[in-house]
Amino acid sequence: MKFTRREFVELSGACLVALSGRKVLAVFTGAKESEAASTGEATSTKKRLGMLIDTKKCLRAQNCTKCIEACDQAHNIPVFQNPAHQIKWIWEEPFDDLFSPAETQYLEKDRKDVLTPVLCNQCDEPPCVRVCPTGATWKREADGIVMMDWHRCIGCRYCMAACPYGSRSFNWVDPRTGLKTLNPDFPTRTQGVVEKCTFCAERLDKGQLPACVEACPEKAMVFGDLNDPQSEIRQLLASSYALRRRPELGTGPNVYYLI
Amino acid sequence: MRDRVWIVAGLLLFLAVITYPFWHGVEARATSQPPVLVLPAHEKECVAPISYMRTSHMKLLLDWRNSVVRNDQRKYVSYDGKVYDMSLTGTCMKCHEKKGFCDRCHEYAGVGTPYCWNCHVDPALAEVKRP
């Protein structure tokens, strides 16, 4: 049989098209799968833990730092004067810095400067997880907590660069030097690892609420399952307007603020 | 016959050199006895059979660690049916003391101090308030 050069080129072309066709098909079917996963409805049997902070209630108790103290105590979080060395799981930011400035430009100065608690948003699409090279941080399937495995963290700080909320801190110095007392119930961390809030995963396992929620005297923090329409947090979100920090980035934060 | 003094001196030096390890051991008070471990006063059983603990407690600890941190599973059922919380400080150190037990054996076996203690708290240390 005679096989011309022209026929050879045509056949090769057809093979290439057929091969790339499979790739294209895979992209489309793959895209459908991930679409279903991110709508949340398909995974509704799973929990998605979230928090609601009522800033009006929080405002009633100015200078109150009970939530922060409770967290520091529960997790052996050191106190350092040098701002670069500070470790933050839950901390305060001026209200103005929480949301994009356009939304707050006509607020009174006092109201703008009011300190509001902030913590890790336990995002639906956590950028920190995407960049972690060792799998030391990941999104828990069952309840959506963005967990940390401190045993695996190598301290590369990619996650800190990726997080748009500044929710992660690096241990520049041995944290034990900044602790007045050691709480034996939770390990400290060591120099050279990153850490952040985990919604008190260790307390949830014992059936307790996160330490900050429990400590708040104004009951300004509500914690619960966002996938359960009957939960208190969903009821509150259904009846009032709440803000999230920078949702336009597509991270899908799970901490809401009642204004 | 004039070499006698050299021969004797050489022999003595030779003896001193080959018996040096022995004298060194005596001087360092080394013994072939295993270390005396401080065992828990009121407990008879460990979380696993003692032969397993002796050889594989580090593996058990790593299994516990993975189970707790990565699989969110905190309960451990031992070979005799008791249920333990999987926790280094909260369980092992309830029964054992670090200094007289873990450290003493590790020192003897030349393991050094595992880095776990950089983070996990020795309860004996927690009671001391730090400045």
Coordinates of C-alpha atoms in Angstrom, one line a residue:
Chain A
M1 CA 0.0 0.0 0.0
K2 CA 1.2 3.4 -0.8
F3 CA 1.1 6.0 1.9
T4 CA 1.8 9.6 0.8
R5 CA 3.3 12.3 2.9
R6 CA 0.1 14.2 2.6
E7 CA -2.0 11.3 4.0
F8 CA 0.5 10.9 6.8
V9 CA 0.2 14.6 7.8
E10 CA -3.7 14.4 7.7
L11 CA -3.8 11.3 9.8
S12 CA -1.4 12.8 12.4
G13 CA -3.6 15.8 12.6
A14 CA -6.8 13.7 13.1
C15 CA -5.0 11.8 15.9
L16 CA -4.1 15.1 17.6
V17 CA -7.6 16.4 17.5
A18 CA -9.0 13.1 18.9
L19 CA -6.5 13.2 21.7
S20 CA -7.1 16.9 22.6
G21 CA -10.9 16.2 22.4
R22 CA -10.6 13.8 25.4
K23 CA -8.7 16.5 27.4
V24 CA -11.4 19.1 26.6
L25 CA -14.1 16.6 27.7
A26 CA -12.2 15.9 30.9
V27 CA -12.0 19.6 31.7
F28 CA -15.7 20.1 31.3
T29 CA -16.8 17.1 33.3
G30 CA -14.2 17.9 36.0
A31 CA -15.5 21.5 36.1
K32 CA -19.0 20.2 36.8
E33 CA -17.8 18.1 39.7
S34 CA -16.1 21.0 41.4
E35 CA -19.1 23.3 40.8
A36 CA -21.3 20.9 42.6
A37 CA -18.8 20.7 45.5
S38 CA -18.6 24.5 46.0
T39 CA -22.3 25.3 46.0
G40 CA -22.5 23.6 49.4
E41 CA -25.9 22.1 48.6
A42 CA -24.5 18.8 47.4
T43 CA -22.5 18.5 50.6
S44 CA -25.4 19.5 52.9
T45 CA -25.1 16.4 55.1
K46 CA -21.7 17.8 56.1
K47 CA -21.3 20.5 58.6
R48 CA -19.9 23.9 57.8
L49 CA -18.9 25.6 61.0
G50 CA -19.1 29.3 61.1
M51 CA -19.3 32.3 63.5
L52 CA -21.3 35.4 63.8
I53 CA -20.0 38.4 65.8
D54 CA -22.6 40.9 66.8
T55 CA -20.6 44.2 66.7
K56 CA -23.4 46.1 68.5
K57 CA -23.3 43.8 71.5
C58 CA -19.5 43.9 71.4
L59 CA -19.5 47.7 71.4
R60 CA -21.5 47.7 74.6
A61 CA -18.5 46.4 76.5
Q62 CA -15.7 48.7 75.3
N63 CA -12.1 47.7 76.3
C64 CA -13.3 44.2 77.0
T65 CA -10.8 41.6 75.9
K66 CA -12.2 38.5 77.6
C67 CA -12.4 36.5 74.3
I68 CA -8.7 37.2 73.6
E69 CA -7.6 36.4 77.1
A70 CA -9.6 33.1 77.1
C71 CA -7.9 32.1 73.8
D72 CA -4.5 33.0 75.0
Q73 CA -4.9 31.0 78.1
A74 CA -6.4 27.9 76.3
H75 CA -3.7 27.8 73.6
N76 CA -0.6 29.0 75.4
I77 CA -0.3 32.1 73.2
P78 CA 2.7 34.2 74.2
V79 CA 2.7 37.9 74.7
F80 CA 5.5 39.9 73.1
Q81 CA 5.9 43.7 73.0
N82 CA 7.5 43.7 69.6
P83 CA 4.6 43.8 67.1
A84 CA 6.6 41.7 64.6
H85 CA 6.8 38.9 67.1
Q86 CA 3.2 38.9 68.2
I87 CA 1.1 35.7 67.9
K88 CA -2.5 36.3 67.0
W89 CA -5.3 33.7 67.0
I90 CA -8.1 36.2 67.8
W91 CA -7.2 39.8 68.1
E92 CA -8.6 43.3 67.6
E93 CA -8.6 45.6 64.6
P94 CA -10.2 49.0 64.1
F95 CA -13.7 48.5 62.6
D96 CA -12.7 50.6 59.6
D97 CA -9.9 48.2 58.7
L98 CA -12.2 45.2 58.7
F99 CA -14.2 46.1 55.6
S100 CA -13.3 48.0 52.5
P101 CA -13.1 51.7 53.3
A102 CA -15.8 52.7 50.8
E103 CA -18.5 51.2 53.0
T104 CA -17.4 53.1 56.1
Q105 CA -16.3 56.5 54.7
Y106 CA -19.1 58.5 56.4
L107 CA -19.0 56.7 59.7
E108 CA -18.2 58.9 62.7
K109 CA -14.6 58.7 63.7
D110 CA -15.3 57.0 67.1
R111 CA -17.3 54.3 65.4
K112 CA -14.6 53.8 62.8
D113 CA -11.9 53.3 65.4
V114 CA -13.8 51.0 67.6
L115 CA -11.8 47.8 68.1
T116 CA -13.5 44.7 66.8
P117 CA -12.5 41.0 67.3
V118 CA -11.1 39.3 64.2
L119 CA -10.0 35.7 63.8
C120 CA -9.3 33.1 61.1
N121 CA -12.3 33.1 58.7
Q122 CA -12.1 29.3 58.1
C123 CA -12.6 30.0 54.4
D124 CA -14.4 27.8 52.0
E125 CA -11.6 28.2 49.4
P126 CA -8.7 28.8 51.7
P127 CA -5.7 30.2 49.8
C128 CA -3.4 29.2 52.6
V129 CA -4.2 25.5 52.0
R130 CA -3.5 25.9 48.2
V131 CA 0.0 27.1 48.8
C132 CA 1.1 24.9 51.7
P133 CA 3.8 22.6 50.3
T134 CA 3.7 20.0 53.0
G135 CA 0.0 19.5 53.7
A136 CA 0.5 21.0 57.1
T137 CA -2.8 22.9 56.7
W138 CA -5.9 21.6 55.1
K139 CA -9.7 22.0 55.0
R140 CA -11.5 19.3 57.1
E141 CA -14.1 17.5 55.1
A142 CA -16.5 16.9 57.9
D143 CA -16.9 20.4 59.3
G144 CA -15.0 22.8 57.2
I145 CA -12.4 23.8 59.8
V146 CA -9.1 24.9 58.2
M147 CA -6.9 22.7 60.4
M148 CA -3.2 23.0 61.2
D149 CA -0.8 20.1 61.8
W150 CA 2.1 21.7 63.7
H151 CA 4.1 18.6 63.3
R152 CA 4.3 19.0 59.6
C153 CA 4.8 22.8 59.4
I154 CA 8.3 23.7 58.1
G155 CA 7.9 27.4 58.6
C156 CA 8.1 28.4 54.9
R157 CA 5.4 31.1 55.5
Y158 CA 3.8 30.8 52.1
C159 CA 0.4 30.5 53.9
M160 CA 1.0 33.9 55.6
A161 CA 1.7 35.5 52.2
A162 CA -1.5 33.9 50.8
C163 CA -3.9 34.8 53.6
P164 CA -5.6 38.1 52.8
Y165 CA -6.7 38.5 56.4
G166 CA -3.5 38.3 58.3
S167 CA -4.8 35.4 60.3
R168 CA -1.5 33.6 60.5
S169 CA 1.4 34.3 62.8
F170 CA 5.0 33.0 62.6
N171 CA 7.0 32.2 65.7
W172 CA 10.2 34.3 65.3
V173 CA 11.2 33.6 68.9
D174 CA 10.7 30.7 71.2
P175 CA 7.1 31.2 72.4
R176 CA 7.8 29.8 75.8
T177 CA 9.9 33.0 76.6
G178 CA 6.7 35.0 76.2
L179 CA 4.5 32.9 78.5
K180 CA 3.9 33.6 82.1
T181 CA 2.2 30.3 82.8
L182 CA 2.1 27.0 80.8
N183 CA -1.2 25.4 80.3
P184 CA -0.5 21.6 80.1
D185 CA -3.7 20.9 78.2
F186 CA -2.4 22.3 74.9
P187 CA 1.1 22.1 73.5
T188 CA 3.0 25.3 72.9
R189 CA 4.5 25.8 69.5
T190 CA 8.2 26.2 68.8
Q191 CA 10.3 28.7 67.0
G192 CA 10.0 28.4 63.3
V193 CA 6.4 27.3 62.9
V194 CA 3.3 29.1 61.8
E195 CA 0.1 29.0 63.8
K196 CA -3.5 30.2 63.7
C197 CA -7.0 29.7 65.1
T198 CA -8.6 26.3 64.5
F199 CA -12.1 27.2 65.9
C200 CA -10.9 25.3 69.0
A201 CA -11.0 21.9 67.3
E202 CA -9.7 20.3 70.5
R203 CA -12.6 21.7 72.5
L204 CA -15.3 20.9 69.9
D205 CA -14.2 17.3 70.2
K206 CA -15.1 17.4 73.9
G207 CA -18.5 18.9 73.1
Q208 CA -17.4 22.4 74.3
L209 CA -17.8 25.7 72.5
P210 CA -14.8 27.6 71.3
A211 CA -13.1 29.4 74.2
C212 CA -13.8 32.9 72.9
V213 CA -17.5 32.2 72.4
E214 CA -17.8 30.8 75.9
A215 CA -15.9 33.7 77.5
C216 CA -17.8 36.5 75.9
P217 CA -19.9 38.2 78.7
E218 CA -22.2 40.0 76.1
K219 CA -22.9 36.7 74.2
A220 CA -21.8 38.7 71.1
M221 CA -20.4 35.6 69.4
V222 CA -22.6 32.9 68.0
F223 CA -21.1 29.7 66.8
G224 CA -22.8 27.0 64.8
D225 CA -23.4 25.0 61.6
L226 CA -24.1 27.1 58.6
N227 CA -25.4 24.1 56.7
D228 CA -28.2 23.5 59.3
P229 CA -31.1 25.9 58.6
Q230 CA -32.4 25.4 62.2
S231 CA -29.1 26.5 63.9
E232 CA -29.1 29.7 65.9
I233 CA -26.5 31.2 63.5
R234 CA -28.6 30.5 60.5
Q235 CA -31.7 32.0 62.2
L236 CA -29.8 35.1 62.9
L237 CA -28.4 35.4 59.4
A238 CA -31.9 34.9 58.0
S239 CA -33.3 37.8 59.9
S240 CA -30.5 40.4 59.8
Y241 CA -28.0 41.7 57.4
A242 CA -24.4 40.6 58.0
L243 CA -21.1 41.4 56.5
R244 CA -18.1 39.2 55.8
R245 CA -14.5 40.4 55.4
R246 CA -13.6 40.9 51.8
P247 CA -15.8 38.2 50.2
E248 CA -15.0 39.7 46.8
L249 CA -11.7 37.8 46.9
G250 CA -13.6 34.6 46.5
T251 CA -12.2 32.9 49.6
G252 CA -15.7 32.3 51.1
P253 CA -15.1 33.5 54.7
N254 CA -17.3 31.8 57.3
V255 CA -17.1 34.5 60.0
Y256 CA -19.9 37.0 59.8
Y257 CA -20.3 40.4 61.4
L258 CA -23.7 41.9 62.4
I259 CA -23.5 45.6 62.0
Chain B
M1 CA 70.8 -6.2 79.2
R2 CA 71.0 -2.4 78.9
D3 CA 67.5 -2.5 77.2
R4 CA 65.7 -3.9 80.2
V5 CA 64.4 -0.6 81.4
W6 CA 63.0 0.2 77.9
I7 CA 61.3 -3.1 77.6
V8 CA 59.6 -2.8 81.0
A9 CA 58.6 0.8 80.3
G10 CA 57.2 -0.3 76.9
L11 CA 55.2 -3.2 78.5
L12 CA 53.8 -0.9 81.1
L13 CA 52.8 1.7 78.5
F14 CA 51.2 -1.1 76.4
L15 CA 49.2 -2.4 79.4
A16 CA 48.1 1.2 80.3
V17 CA 46.9 1.8 76.7
I18 CA 44.9 -1.5 76.3
T19 CA 43.3 -1.3 79.8
Y20 CA 42.5 2.4 79.3
P21 CA 38.8 1.8 78.3
F22 CA 38.3 -0.2 81.5
W23 CA 39.8 2.6 83.8
H24 CA 37.8 5.2 81.9
G25 CA 34.6 3.2 82.7
V26 CA 35.5 2.9 86.3
E27 CA 36.3 6.6 86.5
A28 CA 32.9 7.5 84.8
R29 CA 31.1 5.0 87.1
A30 CA 29.6 3.3 84.1
T31 CA 27.8 0.0 84.8
S32 CA 26.2 -2.6 82.7
Q33 CA 23.1 -2.3 84.8
P34 CA 20.0 -0.9 83.0
P35 CA 18.8 2.4 84.4
V36 CA 16.5 2.4 87.4
L37 CA 13.2 3.7 86.0
V38 CA 10.7 5.5 88.3
L39 CA 7.5 3.5 87.6
P40 CA 4.0 4.8 88.4
A41 CA 3.2 4.2 92.0
H42 CA -0.4 3.2 91.7
E43 CA -0.7 1.7 88.3
K44 CA 0.2 -1.8 87.1
E45 CA -0.5 -1.7 83.4
C46 CA 0.7 0.5 80.5
V47 CA -1.5 1.3 77.6
A48 CA -0.1 -1.6 75.6
P49 CA 1.8 -4.8 76.7
I50 CA 5.2 -3.8 78.2
S51 CA 7.2 -5.7 75.5
Y52 CA 5.5 -3.6 72.9
M53 CA 5.9 -0.4 74.8
R54 CA 9.6 -1.0 75.3
T55 CA 10.3 -1.4 71.6
S56 CA 7.6 0.6 69.9
H57 CA 6.3 3.4 72.1
M58 CA 7.6 6.0 69.6
K59 CA 5.5 4.4 66.9
L60 CA 2.4 4.3 69.2
L61 CA 2.9 8.0 69.9
L62 CA 3.1 8.9 66.2
D63 CA 0.0 6.8 65.5
W64 CA -1.8 8.8 68.2
R65 CA -0.5 12.0 66.8
N66 CA -1.8 11.3 63.3
S67 CA -5.1 10.0 64.6
V68 CA -5.8 13.1 66.7
V69 CA -4.5 15.8 64.5
R70 CA -5.3 14.4 61.0
N71 CA -8.3 12.1 61.6
D72 CA -10.0 13.9 64.5
Q73 CA -10.1 10.7 66.5
R74 CA -9.1 11.1 70.1
K75 CA -10.0 7.8 71.9
Y76 CA -7.8 4.8 72.1
V77 CA -9.0 1.4 73.2
S78 CA -6.1 -0.6 74.8
Y79 CA -5.5 -4.3 74.5
D80 CA -7.3 -4.9 77.9
G81 CA -10.3 -2.9 76.8
K82 CA -9.6 0.4 78.7
V83 CA -10.3 3.6 76.9
Y84 CA -7.6 6.3 76.9
D85 CA -7.5 9.8 75.6
M86 CA -4.8 9.9 73.0
S87 CA -2.6 12.6 74.5
L88 CA 1.1 12.7 75.3
T89 CA 0.8 15.2 78.2
G90 CA -2.7 14.2 79.2
T91 CA -2.3 10.4 79.3
C92 CA 1.4 9.2 79.2
M93 CA 2.5 11.9 81.6
K94 CA -0.4 11.2 84.0
C95 CA 1.3 8.0 84.9
H96 CA 4.9 8.5 84.0
E97 CA 7.3 11.3 84.9
K98 CA 9.5 12.8 82.3
K99 CA 12.8 13.1 84.3
G100 CA 12.9 9.8 86.1
F101 CA 11.4 7.7 83.3
C102 CA 11.5 9.0 79.7
D103 CA 14.7 11.0 80.1
R104 CA 16.5 8.4 82.2
C105 CA 16.0 5.6 79.6
H106 CA 16.7 7.9 76.7
E107 CA 19.9 9.0 78.2
Y108 CA 21.0 5.5 78.8
A109 CA 20.0 4.4 75.3
G110 CA 21.7 7.5 73.8
V111 CA 18.5 8.7 72.2
G112 CA 18.8 12.2 73.6
T113 CA 15.7 14.2 74.4
P114 CA 13.0 13.9 71.7
Y115 CA 12.1 17.3 70.2
C116 CA 8.4 16.7 71.2
W117 CA 9.1 18.5 74.4
N118 CA 9.7 21.8 72.6
C119 CA 6.0 22.0 72.3
H120 CA 4.4 19.3 74.5
V121 CA 4.4 20.4 78.1
D122 CA 5.9 18.3 80.9
P123 CA 3.3 18.7 83.6
A124 CA 6.1 19.0 86.2
L125 CA 7.2 22.2 84.4
A126 CA 3.7 23.6 84.1
E127 CA 3.4 23.9 87.9
V128 CA 6.4 26.2 88.1
K129 CA 5.2 29.7 87.4
R130 CA 7.5 31.4 85.1
P131 CA 8.7 35.0 85.6

